[in-house]
Structures are given as C-alpha cells and as structure tokens.
Short mmCIF file of C-alpha atoms in Angstrom, two decimals:
data_model
loop_
_atom_site.label_atom_id
_atom_site.label_comp_id
_atom_site.label_asym_id
_atom_site.label_seq_id
_atom_site.Cartn_x
_atom_site.Cartn_y
_atom_site.Cartn_z
CA MET A 1 0.21 0.11 0.31
CA GLU A 2 2.57 2.10 1.10
CA GLN A 3 4.77 1.50 -1.84
CA ILE A 4 0.86 2.97 -3.97
CA VAL A 5 1.18 6.07 -2.47
CA ILE A 6 4.81 7.32 -3.15
CA ILE A 7 4.02 5.81 -6.66
CA VAL A 8 0.81 8.07 -7.15
CA LEU A 9 2.28 11.11 -5.37
CA SER A 10 5.39 10.65 -7.25
CA ILE A 11 4.20 10.75 -10.45
CA LEU A 12 1.35 13.46 -9.32
CA LEU A 13 5.52 15.10 -8.60
CA LEU A 14 6.43 14.75 -11.92
CA GLY A 15 3.26 15.91 -13.22
CA THR A 16 3.88 19.15 -11.49
CA LEU A 17 6.96 19.70 -12.46
CA ILE A 18 6.82 18.78 -15.66
CA LYS A 19 3.46 21.77 -16.21
CA ASN A 20 6.07 23.56 -14.85
CA ARG A 21 8.44 23.73 -16.71
CA LEU A 22 6.18 23.88 -19.36
CA GLN A 23 4.57 26.51 -17.54
CA LYS A 24 8.08 28.43 -17.86
CA ARG A 25 8.85 27.69 -21.47
CA ASN A 26 5.84 28.81 -22.87
CA LEU A 27 6.15 31.94 -20.58
CA LYS A 28 9.66 32.01 -22.29
CA ALA A 29 8.60 31.89 -24.89
CA LEU A 30 5.84 34.14 -24.98
CA THR A 31 8.17 36.85 -24.07
CA LYS A 32 10.31 36.74 -26.85
CA GLU A 33 7.64 37.03 -29.18
CA PHE A 34 6.14 39.64 -27.41
CA GLU A 35 9.23 41.91 -28.03
CA ILE A 36 9.82 40.82 -31.27
CA LEU A 37 6.36 42.03 -32.12
CA LEU A 38 6.85 45.49 -30.11
CA ARG A 39 10.10 45.88 -31.61
CA GLU A 40 9.44 44.88 -34.99
CA GLU A 41 5.58 47.52 -34.60
CA GLY A 42 4.06 43.29 -36.67
CA ASN A 43 0.50 42.52 -36.83
CA GLY A 44 0.80 38.97 -35.19
CA GLU A 45 0.05 37.27 -32.25
CA LEU A 46 1.65 35.58 -29.44
CA HIS A 47 1.51 30.85 -29.75
CA LEU A 48 1.26 28.73 -27.11
CA GLY A 49 3.96 26.12 -27.55
CA SER A 50 2.20 23.75 -25.94
CA PRO A 51 -1.17 23.09 -24.28
CA SER A 52 -2.11 24.83 -21.02
CA SER A 53 -4.87 26.52 -19.46
CA ASP A 54 -3.48 28.88 -16.87
CA MET A 55 -2.31 30.35 -19.27
CA GLU A 56 -4.33 30.56 -22.57
CA LYS A 57 -6.65 33.51 -21.01
CA PHE A 58 -3.18 35.34 -20.63
CA VAL A 59 -2.17 34.64 -24.13
CA GLU A 60 -6.45 35.55 -25.08
CA VAL A 61 -6.37 38.86 -22.89
CA VAL A 62 -2.76 40.07 -24.98
CA ASN A 63 -3.94 39.19 -28.79
CA HIS A 64 -6.76 41.01 -27.75
CA TYR A 65 -4.92 44.54 -26.46
CA LEU A 66 -2.15 43.37 -29.54
CA GLU A 67 -4.71 43.77 -32.06
CA LYS A 68 -7.09 47.12 -30.72
CA THR A 69 -3.73 48.73 -30.73
CA LYS A 70 -2.42 47.60 -34.15
CA GLU A 71 -5.92 48.90 -35.77
CA ASN A 72 -5.63 52.43 -32.99
CA GLN A 73 -2.09 52.97 -34.99
CA LEU A 74 -4.32 52.06 -38.48
CA ALA A 75 -7.24 54.75 -37.64
CA VAL A 76 -3.76 57.62 -36.63
CA GLU A 77 -1.34 56.71 -39.45
CA LYS A 78 -5.03 56.68 -41.77
CA LYS A 79 -5.94 60.48 -39.97
CA GLU A 80 -2.65 61.76 -40.49
CA GLN A 81 -2.69 60.75 -44.14
CA GLN A 82 -5.54 62.25 -44.25
CA LEU A 83 -4.58 65.74 -42.80
CA LYS A 84 -1.61 66.12 -45.24
CA ASP A 85 -4.32 65.14 -48.46
CA GLU A 86 -6.00 68.15 -46.70
CA ILE A 87 -2.95 71.03 -46.28
CA ALA A 88 -2.31 70.49 -49.66
CA ASN A 89 -5.43 70.99 -51.29
CA ILE A 90 -5.69 73.68 -48.62
CA SER A 91 -2.43 74.99 -50.04
CA HIS A 92 -3.58 74.45 -54.03
CA ASP A 93 -7.01 76.15 -53.39
CA LEU A 94 -5.55 78.84 -52.54
CA ARG A 95 -2.39 79.39 -54.75
CA THR A 96 -4.99 79.41 -57.45
CA PRO A 97 -5.94 82.31 -56.93
CA LEU A 98 -3.27 83.89 -55.71
CA THR A 99 -1.28 82.93 -58.80
CA SER A 100 -3.71 84.02 -60.86
CA MET A 101 -3.54 87.90 -59.64
CA LYS A 102 -0.08 87.98 -59.16
CA GLY A 103 -0.09 87.01 -62.81
CA TYR A 104 -2.43 88.87 -63.89
CA LEU A 105 -1.55 92.61 -61.73
CA ARG A 106 2.17 91.94 -63.98
CA LEU A 107 0.03 92.84 -67.23
CA LEU A 108 -1.32 95.34 -65.12
CA LYS A 109 1.46 96.93 -64.77
CA GLU A 110 2.73 96.57 -68.88
CA THR A 111 0.07 97.79 -70.57
CA GLN A 112 -1.37 101.31 -70.73
CA GLU A 113 -4.32 100.59 -72.64
CA GLU A 114 -7.50 101.47 -70.22
CA LYS A 115 -9.39 98.85 -71.86
CA GLU A 116 -7.50 96.28 -71.01
CA ARG A 117 -6.65 97.84 -67.68
CA GLU A 118 -10.08 97.57 -66.65
CA GLU A 119 -10.43 93.22 -67.82
CA TYR A 120 -7.15 92.86 -65.81
CA LEU A 121 -8.80 94.68 -62.85
CA GLY A 122 -12.21 91.93 -62.94
CA VAL A 123 -10.06 89.85 -63.42
CA ILE A 124 -8.25 90.45 -59.76
CA GLN A 125 -11.51 91.97 -58.00
CA ARG A 126 -12.77 88.31 -59.24
CA LYS A 127 -10.26 85.91 -57.80
CA THR A 128 -9.74 88.59 -54.36
CA GLU A 129 -13.26 87.55 -53.50
CA GLN A 130 -13.20 84.41 -54.13
CA LEU A 131 -10.02 83.63 -52.21
CA GLN A 132 -12.22 85.57 -49.20
CA GLU A 133 -14.79 82.73 -49.90
CA LEU A 134 -12.45 80.43 -49.75
CA ILE A 135 -11.23 81.92 -46.40
CA GLU A 136 -14.20 82.24 -44.64
CA GLN A 137 -16.02 78.72 -45.62
CA LEU A 138 -12.63 78.11 -44.22
CA TYR A 139 -13.33 79.78 -41.01
CA GLU A 140 -16.83 77.53 -40.53
CA TYR A 141 -15.86 74.01 -41.71
CA THR A 142 -13.09 74.62 -37.94
CA SER A 143 -15.91 76.73 -36.49
CA VAL A 144 -19.24 74.54 -37.48
CA LYS A 145 -18.28 71.34 -34.80
CA ASP A 146 -18.39 73.97 -32.23
CA ARG A 147 -21.57 75.08 -32.95
CA VAL A 148 -23.67 72.02 -32.80
CA GLN A 149 -24.20 73.05 -28.40
CA SER A 150 -26.10 76.19 -29.71
CA VAL A 151 -28.17 74.21 -32.29
CA LYS A 152 -31.95 74.94 -31.35
CA LEU A 153 -34.57 72.45 -33.34
CA GLU A 154 -37.84 74.16 -33.39
CA GLN A 155 -40.68 73.35 -35.54
CA VAL A 156 -39.91 74.67 -39.39
CA GLU A 157 -42.08 74.67 -42.87
CA LEU A 158 -40.12 73.16 -45.15
CA TYR A 159 -41.76 73.90 -48.63
CA SER A 160 -42.51 77.78 -47.95
CA PHE A 161 -38.85 78.29 -45.70
CA PHE A 162 -37.04 77.37 -49.25
CA CYS A 163 -39.05 78.89 -50.76
CA ASN A 164 -38.54 82.07 -49.91
CA GLN A 165 -34.85 81.89 -50.04
CA VAL A 166 -35.91 80.56 -52.99
CA LEU A 167 -37.34 84.26 -54.43
CA ASN A 168 -34.28 86.51 -53.40
CA TYR A 169 -32.77 84.70 -55.51
CA TYR A 170 -34.92 84.46 -58.96
CA GLN A 171 -33.13 86.93 -60.64
CA ASN A 172 -30.46 85.37 -60.87
CA PHE A 173 -31.55 81.85 -62.18
CA GLU A 174 -33.61 83.89 -64.87
CA GLU A 175 -30.25 85.34 -65.66
CA LYS A 176 -28.62 81.39 -66.07
CA GLY A 177 -31.08 80.33 -67.75
CA ILE A 178 -31.93 78.16 -64.97
CA GLU A 179 -35.69 77.37 -64.15
CA VAL A 180 -36.93 76.41 -60.64
CA GLN A 181 -38.46 73.53 -60.85
CA LEU A 182 -40.84 73.10 -57.74
CA PRO A 183 -43.92 71.05 -57.37
CA GLU A 184 -47.68 72.24 -55.64
CA GLU A 185 -47.35 74.22 -52.58
CA LYS A 186 -47.94 71.03 -49.17
CA SER A 187 -47.18 71.69 -45.91
CA TYR A 188 -44.15 69.60 -44.54
CA SER A 189 -43.36 70.44 -41.04
CA VAL A 190 -39.92 69.67 -39.77
CA MET A 191 -37.67 70.10 -36.51
CA ALA A 192 -34.85 72.29 -37.57
CA ASP A 193 -32.33 75.45 -36.68
CA VAL A 194 -32.95 78.25 -38.99
CA ASN A 195 -29.86 79.18 -38.97
CA ALA A 196 -28.77 75.82 -39.82
CA LEU A 197 -31.40 75.63 -42.72
CA ASN A 198 -30.11 78.85 -43.81
CA ARG A 199 -26.92 77.95 -44.43
CA VAL A 200 -28.47 74.07 -45.90
CA PHE A 201 -29.69 75.54 -48.79
CA GLY A 202 -27.40 78.72 -48.58
CA ASN A 203 -25.08 76.66 -50.23
CA LEU A 204 -27.72 74.58 -52.46
CA ILE A 205 -28.52 77.72 -54.20
CA GLY A 206 -25.62 79.18 -54.49
CA ASN A 207 -23.74 75.81 -56.48
CA ALA A 208 -27.23 75.09 -58.85
CA LEU A 209 -25.71 78.48 -60.04
CA LYS A 210 -22.81 78.31 -59.64
CA TYR A 211 -22.74 74.94 -61.44
CA GLY A 212 -26.49 74.89 -63.12
CA LYS A 213 -27.56 74.69 -66.43
CA ASP A 214 -31.31 74.30 -68.15
CA PHE A 215 -32.83 73.40 -65.10
CA TRP A 216 -32.69 72.40 -61.05
CA GLN A 217 -35.96 70.54 -59.85
CA ILE A 218 -36.93 70.19 -56.31
CA GLU A 219 -39.34 66.97 -55.78
CA PHE A 220 -40.57 66.63 -51.85
CA ALA A 221 -40.72 62.54 -50.08
CA ASP A 222 -42.59 61.93 -47.12
CA ALA A 223 -40.37 58.50 -45.89
CA GLY A 224 -42.78 57.58 -42.54
CA GLY A 225 -40.93 59.60 -39.86
CA ARG A 226 -38.97 61.66 -42.00
CA ILE A 227 -39.82 64.08 -45.40
CA GLN A 228 -36.19 64.33 -47.48
CA MET A 229 -35.93 67.14 -50.73
CA ILE A 230 -34.06 66.15 -53.78
CA PHE A 231 -32.69 68.47 -55.96
CA LYS A 232 -31.72 67.58 -58.97
CA ASP A 233 -29.96 69.43 -61.95
CA PRO A 234 -27.97 68.33 -64.95
CA ALA A 235 -24.06 67.17 -64.23
CA GLU A 236 -22.48 65.00 -67.32
CA LYS A 237 -19.14 65.82 -66.07
CA LEU A 238 -19.40 64.51 -62.66
CA THR A 239 -18.46 60.61 -62.60
CA GLU A 240 -20.04 57.81 -59.66
CA GLU A 241 -16.53 58.31 -57.72
CA ASP A 242 -17.07 61.70 -57.89
CA VAL A 243 -20.34 61.41 -56.02
CA GLU A 244 -19.02 59.02 -53.96
CA HIS A 245 -16.74 61.42 -52.79
CA LEU A 246 -18.62 64.51 -52.66
CA PHE A 247 -18.65 65.15 -49.38
CA ASP A 248 -15.14 64.70 -48.45
CA ARG A 249 -13.33 67.06 -46.70
CA PHE A 250 -11.19 69.64 -49.71
CA TYR A 251 -12.18 66.67 -52.38
CA MET A 252 -12.66 68.42 -55.01
CA GLN A 253 -14.34 66.81 -59.20
CA GLU A 254 -11.34 68.15 -61.61
CA GLU A 255 -13.42 70.76 -63.65
CA SER A 256 -14.88 72.45 -60.68
CA ARG A 257 -11.76 73.99 -59.73
CA THR A 258 -12.00 76.01 -63.08
CA LEU A 259 -14.57 77.37 -61.50
CA GLY A 260 -13.90 78.37 -58.06
CA GLY A 261 -15.21 75.50 -55.99
CA SER A 262 -13.93 74.95 -52.84
CA GLY A 263 -14.95 71.57 -51.55
CA LEU A 264 -16.01 72.47 -48.45
CA GLY A 265 -19.81 74.05 -49.14
CA LEU A 266 -21.44 71.00 -49.39
CA THR A 267 -19.05 69.09 -46.17
CA ILE A 268 -20.60 72.54 -44.20
CA ALA A 269 -23.88 71.08 -45.25
CA LYS A 270 -23.50 68.11 -44.59
CA MET A 271 -22.90 68.70 -40.87
CA PHE A 272 -25.33 71.24 -40.46
CA MET A 273 -28.49 68.69 -41.69
CA GLU A 274 -26.63 66.03 -39.19
CA THR A 275 -25.95 68.78 -35.87
CA MET A 276 -30.29 68.82 -36.87
CA GLU A 277 -30.63 65.44 -36.51
CA GLY A 278 -30.97 64.65 -40.57
CA ASP A 279 -28.56 63.81 -43.16
CA MET A 280 -27.16 64.66 -46.68
CA GLU A 281 -27.68 62.46 -49.07
CA ALA A 282 -25.84 62.63 -52.90
CA GLU A 283 -26.09 59.97 -55.78
CA LEU A 284 -26.33 60.39 -59.48
CA GLU A 285 -29.46 59.68 -61.60
CA GLU A 286 -29.41 59.49 -65.25
CA ALA A 287 -26.34 62.45 -65.88
CA CYS A 288 -27.90 64.63 -63.20
CA LEU A 289 -26.88 64.87 -59.39
CA LYS A 290 -29.22 64.43 -57.26
CA ILE A 291 -28.88 65.51 -53.31
CA ILE A 292 -31.31 64.05 -50.52
CA LEU A 293 -31.74 66.34 -47.51
CA THR A 294 -33.47 64.12 -44.66
CA PHE A 295 -35.41 66.26 -42.14
CA LYS A 296 -36.96 64.94 -38.88
CA LYS A 297 -40.53 65.24 -39.09
CA ILE A 298 -42.97 66.59 -36.83
#
C-alpha cells in the first residue's frame, strides 16, 4: 500500500514538475515573441508552444490588446494621411487664385491700354472674392463643430421656408437660364435650426447657380417619420467616384476647380444637417446629380 502511495505521489510530483517546466518554457517563448512584436511593430499574435489552460486566457487577453493597438495605430496613420492630403488641397486652393492675381498684376503694370487694365482689374477682383470666400469657408468649417451645442431645433414649414430663400435669387436664375421646378405647395413640418437651414439652402442655391444649367428640380417626399427634399440638376461631367467623395473634406472634381469651387461647401452643409438630426446624401441618376436632404418630421 505504501509503495502505491509513493508511486502516486511521485507521478503527481513529476506531473507538477513537467507542468511547471512547460509553463516556464511557454512564458519564456511568449516573452521573446512579444519583444519581437513590439520591436518590429508587427501585427501578429502570441502562440503557445504547448497546451496550458492557465496561460490560454492570458494569451487571449494579450492578443486582444495587440489587435486593438494595431487598429488604433492604423486609424492614427489614416488620419495623418488625411490631414496631409487636406493641407495639400488647401495649399492648392489658396495658391491658385494668388498665382492668377500675381500674373494679372504683372500684366496690369505692363499695359497702358485702359480697356485691358479694366479687364485685368476685373479678373483680380473676382480672384480676390474667390480667395475671401475660401478663407471664410475654412474658418466656418473649423467652427461648425463648436456650434453643435448652440443648435436649437424648432418647428419649420419646409416648403415655404425654401421658397422664400429661392425668391431672393429669382433674377439670378433667370439670368443663368435655369428653370427652378417646384411641386405644388404642400405643408411639410420638420424640426430644424433656422440658421443652419439657411446655410444648407444657401449652399445648394449657390451651387445650382454656379455649376447648374437648364433646370433645377426640387421634390418633396414623406418617408415615414422623415421628410426628404430631393434636388436634381444636370451633371454630365460628374462620375460615380466624384459623387462618392462629394462630401469628403476638400475633395474636388477637377472641372469644378476651374470654376472656383472650394470643395468645402457641401461638407459644411452635411455637417449642419447632421447637427439637426438629419442627413445629406448624393447619387448620380441619368447624368443628373441628386442631393437628398432628410429631416426629422413633426
């Protein structure tokens, strides 16, 4: 009996020694593997050299931490790249009118013809206004998020509110030969901030006058607990890729650069819509651009 007890105890002791040795080996291997991952900033995982229930949970937690760390690192790198791209685009947008102004100032000095001087001064004036608009939009973009707390949602009659805005630009649409197509008057009550709504409609009207032609169609739709406004106008030169990036900061379709677009207006408008618990989307339909505003219905 005594011998059996001794054999059992010996087996248990041997098992414990083997287990401890395996755990030490696992820990040593894990430490070395972890050091390599930290040194090389790898995106791998830790692996146990031999089964160990006590170590598996620890390895699982560490691997989860490594995965989250890698995700955060990639997110930071993505933001850094976006910032670099935005700075490059801002520099381009500021440099373009400045370069043009410098060129026309040189021409202005070289000519004594009154007609040419007036023409050059006109171009310089337009470029100055373009530069001023861009700077104002840059400032507005940086301050929009600070205004979120000051947004005050109230009941707004959407159809009449928009019509009052459009009437202020009736002559401008006439001069551009753009027909504004509105449906029959109907009540659409939504929750919105008047100042933010003015900014959104102002941007859309400005874009329609600057880039539109022939017609600008506006429709309303009751989508359950939401009211939608759909704006549609010709956009033959836009591509699906352009529309996909339409609300990206500083993204610009190349043709629009020649027209003085800053690429910020729609981004700001979308941010305002989101502060009003709404949304702003875009899609391409049969060579026409559709901008869809979604409001909270009362």
